[in-house]
PDB file of C-alpha atoms in Angstrom:
ATOM      1  CA  MET A   1      -9.513  -6.913 -20.585  1.00  0.00           C
ATOM      2  CA  TYR A   2      -5.786  -7.468 -20.455  1.00  0.00           C
ATOM      3  CA  ALA A   3      -4.979  -5.416 -23.473  1.00  0.00           C
ATOM      4  CA  LEU A   4      -7.171  -2.482 -21.930  1.00  0.00           C
ATOM      5  CA  VAL A   5      -5.393  -2.683 -18.706  1.00  0.00           C
ATOM      6  CA  SER A   6      -1.876  -3.105 -20.246  1.00  0.00           C
ATOM      7  CA  LEU A   7      -2.838   0.133 -22.220  1.00  0.00           C
ATOM      8  CA  ILE A   8      -4.064   2.204 -19.484  1.00  0.00           C
ATOM      9  CA  SER A   9      -1.151   1.421 -17.059  1.00  0.00           C
ATOM     10  CA  ALA A  10       1.286   2.171 -20.134  1.00  0.00           C
ATOM     11  CA  TRP A  11      -0.149   5.869 -20.526  1.00  0.00           C
ATOM     12  CA  ALA A  12      -1.510   6.786 -17.054  1.00  0.00           C
ATOM     13  CA  ILE A  13       1.800   8.134 -15.567  1.00  0.00           C
ATOM     14  CA  PRO A  14       2.837  10.126 -18.728  1.00  0.00           C
ATOM     15  CA  ILE A  15      -0.369  11.710 -19.181  1.00  0.00           C
ATOM     16  CA  MET A  16      -0.371  12.686 -15.354  1.00  0.00           C
ATOM     17  CA  ILE A  17       3.067  14.075 -15.854  1.00  0.00           C
ATOM     18  CA  VAL A  18       1.971  16.508 -18.653  1.00  0.00           C
ATOM     19  CA  PHE A  19      -1.536  17.194 -17.726  1.00  0.00           C
ATOM     20  CA  ILE A  20      -0.639  18.407 -14.068  1.00  0.00           C
ATOM     21  CA  PRO A  21       1.883  21.184 -15.209  1.00  0.00           C
ATOM     22  CA  LEU A  22      -0.265  22.190 -17.835  1.00  0.00           C
ATOM     23  CA  TYR A  23      -3.099  22.521 -15.963  1.00  0.00           C
ATOM     24  CA  ALA A  24      -1.140  24.440 -13.121  1.00  0.00           C
ATOM     25  CA  ALA A  25       0.118  26.894 -15.756  1.00  0.00           C
ATOM     26  CA  TYR A  26      -3.348  27.553 -16.963  1.00  0.00           C
ATOM     27  CA  LYS A  27      -4.481  28.437 -13.788  1.00  0.00           C
ATOM     28  CA  LYS A  28      -1.659  30.844 -13.227  1.00  0.00           C
ATOM     29  CA  VAL A  29      -0.026  28.653 -10.575  1.00  0.00           C
ATOM     30  CA  PRO A  30       3.764  29.094 -10.127  1.00  0.00           C
ATOM     31  CA  VAL A  31       4.683  25.514 -10.498  1.00  0.00           C
ATOM     32  CA  TYR A  32       8.266  25.617  -9.463  1.00  0.00           C
ATOM     33  CA  GLU A  33       7.971  27.902  -6.570  1.00  0.00           C
ATOM     34  CA  SER A  34       5.130  25.515  -5.371  1.00  0.00           C
ATOM     35  CA  PHE A  35       7.224  22.696  -5.389  1.00  0.00           C
ATOM     36  CA  VAL A  36      10.096  24.401  -3.663  1.00  0.00           C
ATOM     37  CA  ASP A  37       7.837  25.453  -0.921  1.00  0.00           C
ATOM     38  CA  GLY A  38       6.449  21.840  -0.443  1.00  0.00           C
ATOM     39  CA  ALA A  39      10.056  20.595  -0.391  1.00  0.00           C
ATOM     40  CA  LYS A  40      10.707  22.912   2.486  1.00  0.00           C
ATOM     41  CA  GLU A  41       7.614  21.824   4.463  1.00  0.00           C
ATOM     42  CA  GLY A  42       8.474  18.072   3.790  1.00  0.00           C
ATOM     43  CA  PHE A  43      11.749  18.358   5.184  1.00  0.00           C
ATOM     44  CA  ASP A  44      10.325  19.898   8.374  1.00  0.00           C
ATOM     45  CA  THR A  45       7.735  17.182   8.528  1.00  0.00           C
ATOM     46  CA  ALA A  46      10.542  14.344   7.789  1.00  0.00           C
ATOM     47  CA  ILE A  47      12.322  15.763  11.236  1.00  0.00           C
ATOM     48  CA  LYS A  48       8.952  15.694  12.977  1.00  0.00           C
ATOM     49  CA  ILE A  49       8.141  12.056  12.187  1.00  0.00           C
ATOM     50  CA  ILE A  50      11.480  10.142  12.952  1.00  0.00           C
ATOM     51  CA  PRO A  51      10.592   9.405  16.666  1.00  0.00           C
ATOM     52  CA  HIS A  52       7.104   8.048  15.555  1.00  0.00           C
ATOM     53  CA  LEU A  53       8.690   6.089  12.678  1.00  0.00           C
ATOM     54  CA  VAL A  54      11.172   4.425  15.633  1.00  0.00           C
ATOM     55  CA  GLY A  55       8.338   3.442  17.518  1.00  0.00           C
ATOM     56  CA  MET A  56       6.607   1.710  14.435  1.00  0.00           C
ATOM     57  CA  MET A  57       9.544  -0.017  13.539  1.00  0.00           C
ATOM     58  CA  VAL A  58      10.013  -1.647  17.067  1.00  0.00           C
ATOM     59  CA  ALA A  59       6.138  -2.377  17.053  1.00  0.00           C
ATOM     60  CA  ILE A  60       6.638  -4.087  14.058  1.00  0.00           C
ATOM     61  CA  SER A  61       9.641  -6.293  14.759  1.00  0.00           C
ATOM     62  CA  VAL A  62       7.891  -7.256  18.255  1.00  0.00           C
ATOM     63  CA  PHE A  63       4.946  -8.477  16.116  1.00  0.00           C
ATOM     64  CA  ARG A  64       6.727 -10.721  13.858  1.00  0.00           C
ATOM     65  CA  ALA A  65       9.303 -11.849  16.320  1.00  0.00           C
ATOM     66  CA  SER A  66       6.786 -12.807  19.056  1.00  0.00           C
ATOM     67  CA  GLY A  67       5.262 -15.230  16.771  1.00  0.00           C
ATOM     68  CA  ALA A  68       1.733 -13.192  16.715  1.00  0.00           C
ATOM     69  CA  MET A  69       1.923 -12.960  13.188  1.00  0.00           C
ATOM     70  CA  ASP A  70       2.234 -16.523  12.419  1.00  0.00           C
ATOM     71  CA  LEU A  71      -0.349 -17.401  15.038  1.00  0.00           C
ATOM     72  CA  LEU A  72      -2.688 -15.096  13.140  1.00  0.00           C
ATOM     73  CA  LEU A  73      -1.797 -16.621   9.675  1.00  0.00           C
ATOM     74  CA  GLY A  74      -2.438 -20.120  11.099  1.00  0.00           C
ATOM     75  CA  TRP A  75      -6.072 -19.239  12.074  1.00  0.00           C
ATOM     76  CA  MET A  76      -6.714 -17.690   8.500  1.00  0.00           C
ATOM     77  CA  HIS A  77      -5.576 -20.286   6.247  1.00  0.00           C
ATOM     78  CA  PRO A  78      -8.160 -22.736   6.281  1.00  0.00           C
ATOM     79  CA  LEU A  79     -10.513 -20.204   5.339  1.00  0.00           C
ATOM     80  CA  PHE A  80      -8.537 -18.947   2.438  1.00  0.00           C
ATOM     81  CA  ASP A  81      -8.017 -22.773   1.357  1.00  0.00           C
ATOM     82  CA  ARG A  82     -11.855 -23.052   1.044  1.00  0.00           C
ATOM     83  CA  MET A  83     -11.847 -20.159  -0.921  1.00  0.00           C
ATOM     84  CA  GLY A  84      -9.406 -21.189  -3.632  1.00  0.00           C
ATOM     85  CA  VAL A  85      -7.112 -18.061  -2.702  1.00  0.00           C
ATOM     86  CA  PRO A  86      -3.364 -18.943  -2.914  1.00  0.00           C
ATOM     87  CA  THR A  87      -2.588 -18.787   0.829  1.00  0.00           C
ATOM     88  CA  GLU A  88       1.006 -17.597  -0.274  1.00  0.00           C
ATOM     89  CA  VAL A  89      -0.205 -14.071  -0.397  1.00  0.00           C
ATOM     90  CA  LEU A  90      -1.942 -14.441   3.112  1.00  0.00           C
ATOM     91  CA  PRO A  91       0.779 -12.522   4.715  1.00  0.00           C
ATOM     92  CA  LEU A  92       0.485  -9.484   2.418  1.00  0.00           C
ATOM     93  CA  ALA A  93      -3.126  -8.956   4.034  1.00  0.00           C
ATOM     94  CA  ILE A  94      -1.402  -8.448   7.427  1.00  0.00           C
ATOM     95  CA  LEU A  95       1.925  -6.957   6.598  1.00  0.00           C
ATOM     96  CA  ARG A  96       0.526  -4.382   4.165  1.00  0.00           C
ATOM     97  CA  PRO A  97      -1.263  -2.287   6.583  1.00  0.00           C
ATOM     98  CA  ILE A  98       1.668  -2.421   9.043  1.00  0.00           C
ATOM     99  CA  THR A  99       4.706  -1.852   6.794  1.00  0.00           C
ATOM    100  CA  GLY A 100       5.441  -1.116   3.276  1.00  0.00           C
ATOM    101  CA  ALA A 101       9.079  -2.175   3.309  1.00  0.00           C
ATOM    102  CA  GLY A 102       8.322  -5.218   4.923  1.00  0.00           C
ATOM    103  CA  SER A 103       5.394  -6.213   2.526  1.00  0.00           C
ATOM    104  CA  LEU A 104       7.534  -5.068  -0.608  1.00  0.00           C
ATOM    105  CA  ALA A 105      10.325  -7.564   0.466  1.00  0.00           C
ATOM    106  CA  PHE A 106       7.519 -10.333   0.928  1.00  0.00           C
ATOM    107  CA  THR A 107       6.079  -9.211  -2.447  1.00  0.00           C
ATOM    108  CA  THR A 108       9.534  -9.562  -4.020  1.00  0.00           C
ATOM    109  CA  ASP A 109      10.163 -12.990  -2.404  1.00  0.00           C
ATOM    110  CA  LEU A 110       6.910 -14.334  -3.765  1.00  0.00           C
ATOM    111  CA  ILE A 111       7.679 -12.910  -7.389  1.00  0.00           C
ATOM    112  CA  GLU A 112      11.353 -14.226  -7.141  1.00  0.00           C
ATOM    113  CA  GLN A 113       9.762 -17.765  -5.936  1.00  0.00           C
ATOM    114  CA  PHE A 114       6.668 -18.011  -8.310  1.00  0.00           C
ATOM    115  CA  GLY A 115       7.581 -15.503 -10.971  1.00  0.00           C
ATOM    116  CA  PRO A 116       5.653 -12.407 -12.032  1.00  0.00           C
ATOM    117  CA  ASP A 117       3.688 -13.802 -14.551  1.00  0.00           C
ATOM    118  CA  SER A 118       1.915 -16.333 -11.971  1.00  0.00           C
ATOM    119  CA  MET A 119      -1.315 -15.722 -10.402  1.00  0.00           C
ATOM    120  CA  ILE A 120       0.538 -15.280  -6.954  1.00  0.00           C
ATOM    121  CA  GLY A 121       2.774 -12.878  -8.527  1.00  0.00           C
ATOM    122  CA  ARG A 122      -0.008 -11.078 -10.225  1.00  0.00           C
ATOM    123  CA  ILE A 123      -2.187 -10.766  -6.955  1.00  0.00           C
ATOM    124  CA  ALA A 124       1.027  -9.924  -4.737  1.00  0.00           C
ATOM    125  CA  SER A 125       1.755  -6.918  -7.010  1.00  0.00           C
ATOM    126  CA  THR A 126      -1.858  -5.830  -7.290  1.00  0.00           C
ATOM    127  CA  VAL A 127      -2.429  -6.020  -3.591  1.00  0.00           C
ATOM    128  CA  GLN A 128       1.036  -3.960  -3.139  1.00  0.00           C
ATOM    129  CA  GLY A 129      -0.399  -1.437  -5.366  1.00  0.00           C
ATOM    130  CA  SER A 130      -3.932  -1.502  -4.157  1.00  0.00           C
ATOM    131  CA  THR A 131      -3.831  -1.102  -0.386  1.00  0.00           C
ATOM    132  CA  ASP A 132      -1.877   1.160   2.228  1.00  0.00           C
ATOM    133  CA  THR A 133       0.307   1.278   5.045  1.00  0.00           C
ATOM    134  CA  THR A 134      -2.584   2.245   7.374  1.00  0.00           C
ATOM    135  CA  LEU A 135      -0.891   1.681  10.610  1.00  0.00           C
ATOM    136  CA  TYR A 136       2.265   3.133   9.578  1.00  0.00           C
ATOM    137  CA  VAL A 137       0.242   6.326   8.358  1.00  0.00           C
ATOM    138  CA  ILE A 138      -1.822   6.816  11.318  1.00  0.00           C
ATOM    139  CA  THR A 139       1.151   6.081  13.721  1.00  0.00           C
ATOM    140  CA  VAL A 140       3.731   8.207  11.982  1.00  0.00           C
ATOM    141  CA  TYR A 141       1.810  10.999  10.291  1.00  0.00           C
ATOM    142  CA  PHE A 142      -1.061  11.665  12.532  1.00  0.00           C
ATOM    143  CA  GLY A 143       1.433  11.215  15.343  1.00  0.00           C
ATOM    144  CA  ALA A 144       3.712  14.187  13.839  1.00  0.00           C
ATOM    145  CA  ILE A 145       0.856  16.531  13.636  1.00  0.00           C
ATOM    146  CA  GLY A 146      -0.579  15.647  17.057  1.00  0.00           C
ATOM    147  CA  ILE A 147      -3.747  13.942  16.271  1.00  0.00           C
ATOM    148  CA  ARG A 148      -4.337  11.366  19.155  1.00  0.00           C
ATOM    149  CA  LYS A 149      -8.136  10.345  18.638  1.00  0.00           C
ATOM    150  CA  ALA A 150      -7.583   8.227  15.508  1.00  0.00           C
ATOM    151  CA  SER A 151      -9.843   5.246  16.150  1.00  0.00           C
ATOM    152  CA  TYR A 152     -12.237   6.416  13.049  1.00  0.00           C
ATOM    153  CA  ALA A 153      -9.436   6.837  10.802  1.00  0.00           C
ATOM    154  CA  LEU A 154      -7.845   3.299  11.883  1.00  0.00           C
ATOM    155  CA  LYS A 155     -11.294   1.608  11.448  1.00  0.00           C
ATOM    156  CA  VAL A 156     -11.963   3.146   7.892  1.00  0.00           C
ATOM    157  CA  GLY A 157      -8.211   2.558   6.911  1.00  0.00           C
ATOM    158  CA  LEU A 158      -8.389  -1.257   8.118  1.00  0.00           C
ATOM    159  CA  ILE A 159     -11.603  -1.749   5.985  1.00  0.00           C
ATOM    160  CA  SER A 160     -10.296  -0.177   3.047  1.00  0.00           C
ATOM    161  CA  ASP A 161      -7.043  -2.451   3.162  1.00  0.00           C
ATOM    162  CA  LEU A 162      -9.302  -5.606   3.519  1.00  0.00           C
ATOM    163  CA  VAL A 163     -11.521  -4.095   0.566  1.00  0.00           C
ATOM    164  CA  GLY A 164      -8.306  -3.392  -1.463  1.00  0.00           C
ATOM    165  CA  PHE A 165      -6.988  -6.882  -0.568  1.00  0.00           C
ATOM    166  CA  VAL A 166     -10.257  -8.808  -1.404  1.00  0.00           C
ATOM    167  CA  ALA A 167     -10.682  -6.549  -4.768  1.00  0.00           C
ATOM    168  CA  SER A 168      -7.042  -7.456  -5.799  1.00  0.00           C
ATOM    169  CA  ILE A 169      -7.755 -11.102  -5.553  1.00  0.00           C
ATOM    170  CA  VAL A 170     -11.212 -10.771  -7.502  1.00  0.00           C
ATOM    171  CA  ILE A 171      -9.882  -8.417  -9.927  1.00  0.00           C
ATOM    172  CA  CYS A 172      -6.643 -10.607 -11.057  1.00  0.00           C
ATOM    173  CA  TYR A 173      -9.233 -13.659 -11.384  1.00  0.00           C
ATOM    174  CA  LEU A 174     -11.285 -11.700 -13.633  1.00  0.00           C
ATOM    175  CA  VAL A 175      -8.378 -10.293 -15.817  1.00  0.00           C
ATOM    176  CA  PHE A 176      -5.864 -12.969 -15.783  1.00  0.00           C
ATOM    177  CA  VAL A 177      -8.022 -16.416 -15.773  1.00  0.00           C
TER     178      VAL A 177
END
């Protein structure tokens, strides 16, 4: 199973890099012009999201500095201990939906402390790649385009993050144990 996962991960990106432009050429899509147009739109979007980004960064800082994250982690530790899941990865379940940079920094710390080939390092890396920054996406991107009623997107996003977190742990135990 490990060999199959390694083979897929080694070839997935090169195949996509070759396939997408070839498919676009087949469909007669002007690839370069489409790229330039998208880059122009991306710049405008970047300008629009700056106020929302600043607001989200302040909220994350308040959440961590207030001790709310530590309180939430304290409630979750006994459950993870009973399930045999390394509690060191638990903060990722909270950080990843909130902040990509914060969760990446935490993942980097775990990998430096326990090593990339440890179960903790593997779970942390898999969680990092299998979940998204739901609250960030909703706050910044939905705010930039004026969507105010995001409750359904929030529910679906957080459920997806939870499923991604649990699936990451299960898959790591299936592949690496």
